[in-house]
mmCIF file of C-alpha atoms in Angstrom:
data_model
loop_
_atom_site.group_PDB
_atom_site.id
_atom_site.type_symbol
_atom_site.label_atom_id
_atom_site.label_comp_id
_atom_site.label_asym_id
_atom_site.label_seq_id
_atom_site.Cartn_x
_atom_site.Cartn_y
_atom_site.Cartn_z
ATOM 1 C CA UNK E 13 31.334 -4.326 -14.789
ATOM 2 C CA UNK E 14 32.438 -4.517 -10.999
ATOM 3 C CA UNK E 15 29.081 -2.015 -10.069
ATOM 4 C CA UNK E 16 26.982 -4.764 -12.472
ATOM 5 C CA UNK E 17 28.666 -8.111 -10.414
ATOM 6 C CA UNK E 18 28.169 -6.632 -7.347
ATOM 7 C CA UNK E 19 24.497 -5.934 -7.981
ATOM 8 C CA UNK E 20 24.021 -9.160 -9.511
ATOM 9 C CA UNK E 21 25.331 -10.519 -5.886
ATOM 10 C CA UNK E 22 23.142 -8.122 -3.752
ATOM 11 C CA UNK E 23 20.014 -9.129 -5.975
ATOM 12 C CA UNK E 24 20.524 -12.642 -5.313
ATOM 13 C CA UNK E 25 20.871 -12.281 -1.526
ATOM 14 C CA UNK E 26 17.998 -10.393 -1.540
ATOM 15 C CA UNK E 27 15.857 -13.110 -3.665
ATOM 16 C CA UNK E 28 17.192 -15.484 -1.754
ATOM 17 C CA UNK E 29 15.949 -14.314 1.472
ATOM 18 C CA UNK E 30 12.799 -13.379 0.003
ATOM 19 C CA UNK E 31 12.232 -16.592 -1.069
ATOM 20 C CA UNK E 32 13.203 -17.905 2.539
ATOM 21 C CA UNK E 33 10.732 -15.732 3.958
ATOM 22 C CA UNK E 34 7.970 -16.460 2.279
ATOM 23 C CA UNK E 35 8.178 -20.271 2.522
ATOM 24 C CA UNK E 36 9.373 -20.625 5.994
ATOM 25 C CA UNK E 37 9.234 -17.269 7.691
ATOM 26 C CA UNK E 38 11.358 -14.629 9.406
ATOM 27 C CA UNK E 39 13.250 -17.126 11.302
ATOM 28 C CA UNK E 40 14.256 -19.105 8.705
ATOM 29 C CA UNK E 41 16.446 -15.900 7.457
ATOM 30 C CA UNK E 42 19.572 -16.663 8.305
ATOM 31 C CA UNK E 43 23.097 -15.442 6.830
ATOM 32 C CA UNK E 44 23.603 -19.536 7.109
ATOM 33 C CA UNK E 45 20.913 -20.458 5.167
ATOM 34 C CA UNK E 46 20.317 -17.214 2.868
ATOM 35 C CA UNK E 47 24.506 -17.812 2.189
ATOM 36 C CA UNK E 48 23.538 -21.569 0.781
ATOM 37 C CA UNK E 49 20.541 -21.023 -1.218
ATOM 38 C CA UNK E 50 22.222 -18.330 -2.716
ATOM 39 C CA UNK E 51 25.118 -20.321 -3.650
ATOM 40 C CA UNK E 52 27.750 -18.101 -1.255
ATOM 41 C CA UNK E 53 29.842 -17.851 1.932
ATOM 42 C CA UNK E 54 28.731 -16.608 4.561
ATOM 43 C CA UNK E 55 30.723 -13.439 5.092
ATOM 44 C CA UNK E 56 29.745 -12.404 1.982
ATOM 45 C CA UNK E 57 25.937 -11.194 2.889
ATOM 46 C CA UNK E 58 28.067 -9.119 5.244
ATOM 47 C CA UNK E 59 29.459 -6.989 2.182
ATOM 48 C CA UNK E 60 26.254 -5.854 1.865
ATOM 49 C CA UNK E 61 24.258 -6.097 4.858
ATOM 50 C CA UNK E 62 24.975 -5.131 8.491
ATOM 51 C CA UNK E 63 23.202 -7.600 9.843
ATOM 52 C CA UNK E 64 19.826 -9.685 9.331
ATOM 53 C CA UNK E 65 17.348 -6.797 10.286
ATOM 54 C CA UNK E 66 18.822 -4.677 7.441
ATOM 55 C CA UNK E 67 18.721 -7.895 4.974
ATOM 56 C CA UNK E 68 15.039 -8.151 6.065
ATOM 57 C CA UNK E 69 14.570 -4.849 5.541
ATOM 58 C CA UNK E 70 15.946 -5.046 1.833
ATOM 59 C CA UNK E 71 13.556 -7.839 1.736
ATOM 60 C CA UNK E 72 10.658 -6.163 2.389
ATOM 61 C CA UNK E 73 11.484 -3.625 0.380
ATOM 62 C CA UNK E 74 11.829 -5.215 -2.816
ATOM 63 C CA UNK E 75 9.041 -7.323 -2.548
ATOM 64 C CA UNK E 76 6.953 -4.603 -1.916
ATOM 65 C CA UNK E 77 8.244 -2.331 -4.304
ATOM 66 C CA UNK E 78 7.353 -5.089 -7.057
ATOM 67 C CA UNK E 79 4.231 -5.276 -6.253
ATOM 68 C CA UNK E 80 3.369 -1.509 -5.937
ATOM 69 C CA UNK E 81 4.842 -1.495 -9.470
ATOM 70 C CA UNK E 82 2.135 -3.937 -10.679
ATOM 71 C CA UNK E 83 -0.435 -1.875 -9.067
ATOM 72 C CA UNK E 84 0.873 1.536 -10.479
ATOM 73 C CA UNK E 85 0.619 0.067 -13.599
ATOM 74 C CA UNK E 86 -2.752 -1.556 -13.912
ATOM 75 C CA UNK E 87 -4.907 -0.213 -16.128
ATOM 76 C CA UNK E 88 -7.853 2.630 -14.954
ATOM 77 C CA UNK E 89 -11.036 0.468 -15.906
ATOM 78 C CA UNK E 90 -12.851 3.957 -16.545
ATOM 79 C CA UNK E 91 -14.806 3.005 -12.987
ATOM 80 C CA UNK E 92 -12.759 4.621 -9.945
ATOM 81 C CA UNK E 93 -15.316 2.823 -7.377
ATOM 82 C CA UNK E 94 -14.772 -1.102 -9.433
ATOM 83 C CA UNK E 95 -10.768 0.365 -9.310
ATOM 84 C CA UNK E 96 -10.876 0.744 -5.758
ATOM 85 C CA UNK E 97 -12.230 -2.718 -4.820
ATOM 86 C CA UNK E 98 -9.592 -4.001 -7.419
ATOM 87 C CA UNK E 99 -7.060 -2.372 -5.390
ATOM 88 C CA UNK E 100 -8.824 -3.708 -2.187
ATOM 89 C CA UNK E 101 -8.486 -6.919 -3.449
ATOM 90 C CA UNK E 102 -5.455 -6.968 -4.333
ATOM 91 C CA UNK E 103 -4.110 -5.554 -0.982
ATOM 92 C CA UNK E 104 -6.054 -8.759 0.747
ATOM 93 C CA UNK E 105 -4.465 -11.145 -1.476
ATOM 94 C CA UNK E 106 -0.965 -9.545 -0.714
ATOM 95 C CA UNK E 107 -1.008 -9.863 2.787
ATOM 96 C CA UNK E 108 -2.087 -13.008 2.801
ATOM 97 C CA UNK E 109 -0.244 -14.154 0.237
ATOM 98 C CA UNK E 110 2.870 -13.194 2.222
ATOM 99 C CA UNK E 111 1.850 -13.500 5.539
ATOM 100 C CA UNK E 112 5.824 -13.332 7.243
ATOM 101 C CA UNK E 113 6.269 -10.117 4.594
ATOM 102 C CA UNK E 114 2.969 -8.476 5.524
ATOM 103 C CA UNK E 115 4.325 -8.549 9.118
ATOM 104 C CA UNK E 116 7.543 -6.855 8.607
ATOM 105 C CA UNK E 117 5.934 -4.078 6.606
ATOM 106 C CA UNK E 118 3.122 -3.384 9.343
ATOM 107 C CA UNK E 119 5.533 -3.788 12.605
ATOM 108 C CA UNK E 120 5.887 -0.285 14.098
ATOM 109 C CA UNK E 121 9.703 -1.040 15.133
ATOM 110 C CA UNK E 122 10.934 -1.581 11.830
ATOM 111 C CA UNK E 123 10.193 2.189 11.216
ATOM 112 C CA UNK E 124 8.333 3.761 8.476
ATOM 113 C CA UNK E 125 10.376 5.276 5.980
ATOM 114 C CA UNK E 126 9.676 2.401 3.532
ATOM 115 C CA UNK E 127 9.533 4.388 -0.298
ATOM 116 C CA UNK E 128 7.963 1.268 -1.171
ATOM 117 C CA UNK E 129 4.900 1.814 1.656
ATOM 118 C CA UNK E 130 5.365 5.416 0.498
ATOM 119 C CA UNK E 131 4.623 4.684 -3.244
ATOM 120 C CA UNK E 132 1.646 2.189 -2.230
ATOM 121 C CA UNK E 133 -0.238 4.878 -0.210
ATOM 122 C CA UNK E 134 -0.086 6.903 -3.370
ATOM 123 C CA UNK E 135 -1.567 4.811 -5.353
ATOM 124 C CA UNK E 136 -4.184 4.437 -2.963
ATOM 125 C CA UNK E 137 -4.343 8.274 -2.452
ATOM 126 C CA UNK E 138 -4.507 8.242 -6.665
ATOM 127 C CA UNK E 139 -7.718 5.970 -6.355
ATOM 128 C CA UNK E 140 -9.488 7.776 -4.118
ATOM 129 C CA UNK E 141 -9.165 11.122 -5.478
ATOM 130 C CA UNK E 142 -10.074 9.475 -8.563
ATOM 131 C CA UNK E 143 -13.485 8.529 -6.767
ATOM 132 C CA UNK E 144 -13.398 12.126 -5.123
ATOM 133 C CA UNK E 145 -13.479 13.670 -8.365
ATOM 134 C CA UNK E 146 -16.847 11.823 -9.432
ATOM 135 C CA UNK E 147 -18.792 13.010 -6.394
ATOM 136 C CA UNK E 148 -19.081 9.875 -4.576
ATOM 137 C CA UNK E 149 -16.677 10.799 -2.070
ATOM 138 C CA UNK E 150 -19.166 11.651 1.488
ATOM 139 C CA UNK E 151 -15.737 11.931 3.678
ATOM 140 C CA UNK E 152 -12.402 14.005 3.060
ATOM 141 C CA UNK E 153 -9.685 12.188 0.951
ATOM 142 C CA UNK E 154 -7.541 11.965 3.637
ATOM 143 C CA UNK E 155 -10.433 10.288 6.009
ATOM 144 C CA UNK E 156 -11.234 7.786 3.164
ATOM 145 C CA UNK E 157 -7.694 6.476 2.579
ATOM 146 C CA UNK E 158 -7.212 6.135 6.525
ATOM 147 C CA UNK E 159 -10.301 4.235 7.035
ATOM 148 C CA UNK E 160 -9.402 2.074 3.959
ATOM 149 C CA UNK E 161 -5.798 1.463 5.134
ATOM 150 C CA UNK E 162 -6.575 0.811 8.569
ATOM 151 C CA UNK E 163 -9.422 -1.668 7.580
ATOM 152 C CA UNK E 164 -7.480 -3.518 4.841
ATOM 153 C CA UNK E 165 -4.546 -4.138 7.405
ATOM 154 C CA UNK E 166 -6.891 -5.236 10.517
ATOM 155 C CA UNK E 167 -8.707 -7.583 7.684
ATOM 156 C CA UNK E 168 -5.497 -9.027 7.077
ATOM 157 C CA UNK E 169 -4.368 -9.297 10.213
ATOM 158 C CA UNK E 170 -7.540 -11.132 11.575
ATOM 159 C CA UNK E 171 -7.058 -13.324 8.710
ATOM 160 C CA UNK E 172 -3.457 -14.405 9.187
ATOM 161 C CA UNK E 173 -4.616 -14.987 12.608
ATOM 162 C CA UNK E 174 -7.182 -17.481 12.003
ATOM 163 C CA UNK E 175 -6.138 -21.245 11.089
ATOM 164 C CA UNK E 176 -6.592 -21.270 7.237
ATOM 165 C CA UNK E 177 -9.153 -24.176 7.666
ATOM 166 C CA UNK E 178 -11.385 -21.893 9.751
ATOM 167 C CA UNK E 179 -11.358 -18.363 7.938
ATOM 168 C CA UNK E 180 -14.651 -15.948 7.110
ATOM 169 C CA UNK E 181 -14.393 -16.209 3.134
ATOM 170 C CA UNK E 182 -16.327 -13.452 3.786
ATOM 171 C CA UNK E 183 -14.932 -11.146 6.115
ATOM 172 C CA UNK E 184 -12.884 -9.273 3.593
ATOM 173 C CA UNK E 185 -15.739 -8.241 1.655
ATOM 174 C CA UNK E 186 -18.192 -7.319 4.669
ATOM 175 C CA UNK E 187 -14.941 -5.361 6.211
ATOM 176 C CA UNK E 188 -14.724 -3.742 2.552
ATOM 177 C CA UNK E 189 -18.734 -2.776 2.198
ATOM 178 C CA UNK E 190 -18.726 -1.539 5.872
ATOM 179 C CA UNK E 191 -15.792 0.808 4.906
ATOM 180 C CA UNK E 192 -17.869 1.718 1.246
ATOM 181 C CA UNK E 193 -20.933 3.057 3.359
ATOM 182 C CA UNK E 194 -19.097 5.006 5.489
ATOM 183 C CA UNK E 195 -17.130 7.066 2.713
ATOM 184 C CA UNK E 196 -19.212 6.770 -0.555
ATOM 185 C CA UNK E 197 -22.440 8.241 -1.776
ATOM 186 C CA UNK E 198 -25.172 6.456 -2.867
ATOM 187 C CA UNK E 199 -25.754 8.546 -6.030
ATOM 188 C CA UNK E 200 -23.331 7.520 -8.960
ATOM 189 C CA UNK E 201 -22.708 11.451 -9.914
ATOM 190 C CA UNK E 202 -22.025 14.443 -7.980
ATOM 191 C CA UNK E 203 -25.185 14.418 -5.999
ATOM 192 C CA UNK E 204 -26.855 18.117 -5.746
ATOM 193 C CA UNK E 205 -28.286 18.138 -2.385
ATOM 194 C CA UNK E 206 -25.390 16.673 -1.011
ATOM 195 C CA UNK E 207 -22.725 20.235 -0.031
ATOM 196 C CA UNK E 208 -19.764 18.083 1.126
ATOM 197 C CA UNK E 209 -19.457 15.512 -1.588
ATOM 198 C CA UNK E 210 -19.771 18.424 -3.951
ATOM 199 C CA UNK E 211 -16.983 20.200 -1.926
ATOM 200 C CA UNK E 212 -14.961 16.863 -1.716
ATOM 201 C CA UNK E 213 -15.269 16.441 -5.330
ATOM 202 C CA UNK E 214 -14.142 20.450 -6.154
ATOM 203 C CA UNK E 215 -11.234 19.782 -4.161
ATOM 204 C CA UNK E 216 -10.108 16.429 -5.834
ATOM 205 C CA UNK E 217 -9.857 18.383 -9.046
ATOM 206 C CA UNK E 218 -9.166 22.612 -7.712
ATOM 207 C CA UNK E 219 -4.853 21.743 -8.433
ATOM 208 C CA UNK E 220 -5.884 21.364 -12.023
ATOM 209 C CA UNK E 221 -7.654 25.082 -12.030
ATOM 210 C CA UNK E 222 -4.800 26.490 -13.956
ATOM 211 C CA UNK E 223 -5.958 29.796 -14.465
ATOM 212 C CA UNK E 224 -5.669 30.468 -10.832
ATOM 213 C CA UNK E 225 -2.196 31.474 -9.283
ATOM 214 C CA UNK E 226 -0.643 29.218 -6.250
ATOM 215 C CA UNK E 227 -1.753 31.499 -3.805
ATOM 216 C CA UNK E 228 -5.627 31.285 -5.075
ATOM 217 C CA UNK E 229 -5.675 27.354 -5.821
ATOM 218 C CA UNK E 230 -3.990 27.100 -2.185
ATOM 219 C CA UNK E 231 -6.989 29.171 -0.625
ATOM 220 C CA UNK E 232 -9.432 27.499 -2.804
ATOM 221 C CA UNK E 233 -7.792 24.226 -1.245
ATOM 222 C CA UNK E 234 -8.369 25.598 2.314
ATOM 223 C CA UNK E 235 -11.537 26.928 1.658
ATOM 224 C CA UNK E 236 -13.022 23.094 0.279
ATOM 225 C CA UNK E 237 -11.459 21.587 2.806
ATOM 226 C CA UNK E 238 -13.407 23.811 6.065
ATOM 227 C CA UNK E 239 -16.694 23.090 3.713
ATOM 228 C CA UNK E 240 -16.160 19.223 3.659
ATOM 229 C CA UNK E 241 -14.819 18.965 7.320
ATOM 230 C CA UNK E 242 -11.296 18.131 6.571
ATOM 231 C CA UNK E 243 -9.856 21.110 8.950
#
């Protein structure tokens, strides 16, 4: 009962903060004003938090962590390239969406140990293999989610950075097909004159080989990888 009270408390702070964040920004974050609209004293966020970077930090976390959820549990539409746009999408709408957020998560001093950030890459690393294993993959996995990442978080960024009034509705998209013709095929199987996407697309699926031992699958791995220029 005391474990359940106390993380009935913590959640609120944490909602609290969120909510503080996202309507009025980092600065607005205080233990005054998160203490209030939370319905506490003061010293109280300081039974749970050291200070305001680690309550921003528990911020970011859960926010992000709810909406990696959502993403982990969308439905596969049966088309990993319409999937990845989704998820393209979605990333755009995120960031902009929660603009003060977005900042925290991105800002190389807060560190990146985020299992939140960690779980989101997956699921992008999920898509992409996903479109790896269909044959439209022209680049290594590990290439392809880079380039995506990086591009999705400069879109945003550029974004943010413009008055709303004066923003590309464009941009995202152009950023998005610039980043498609640099990783994808133009053939909508595994194309045969095309060696690397054929390797790319053996490797998205050569873990699931198994009558092969470890040692095997892990040289098959190395082996696809020299072919499609990932080593």
């Amino acid at each position: 009962m005391v474990v359940d009270s106390r993380s009935r408390t913590r959640a609120s702070i944490v909602e609290s903060a969120a909510k503080l964040l996202r309507e009025q920004g980092a600065d607005a974050v205080t233990t005054r004003a998160v203490a209030q609209a939370a319905g506490m004293q003061a010293p109280t966020i300081y039974r749970f938090f050291e200070d305001k970077e680690a309550l921003l930090d528990a911020v970011a976390e859960h926010v992000f962590a709810t909406y990696v959820s959502s993403k982990t549990l969308a439905e596969d539409s049966g088309d990993p390239v319409a999937d990845l746009r989704a998820g393209w999408d979605a990333h755009i709408d995120f960031g902009l969406t929660n603009a003060a957020l977005f900042g925290l998560l991105i800002d190389p001093a807060r560190g990146g140990g985020s299992p939140a950030a960690a779980a989101g890459l997956a699921v992008l690393q999920a898509r992409v293999r996903r479109v790896a294993a269909i044959g439209r993959l022209r680049v290594p996995e590990r290439r392809a989610v880079e380039l995506i990442h990086a591009a999705g978080t400069g879109a945003v960024l550029t974004l943010l950075a413009t008055p709303p009034q004066q923003r590309d509705p464009g941009l995202s998209a152009a950023m998005y097909d610039a980043v498609l013709r640099a990783i994808l095929t133009d053939a909508p199987a595994l194309p045969t004159g095309d060696a690397t996407a054929a390797a790319v697309a053996f490797r998205a699926v050569a873990p699931q080989l198994t009558g092969l031992s470890d040692a095997e699958r892990s040289l098959l791995a190395e082996w696809l990888d020299r072919a499609a220029g990932a080593v």
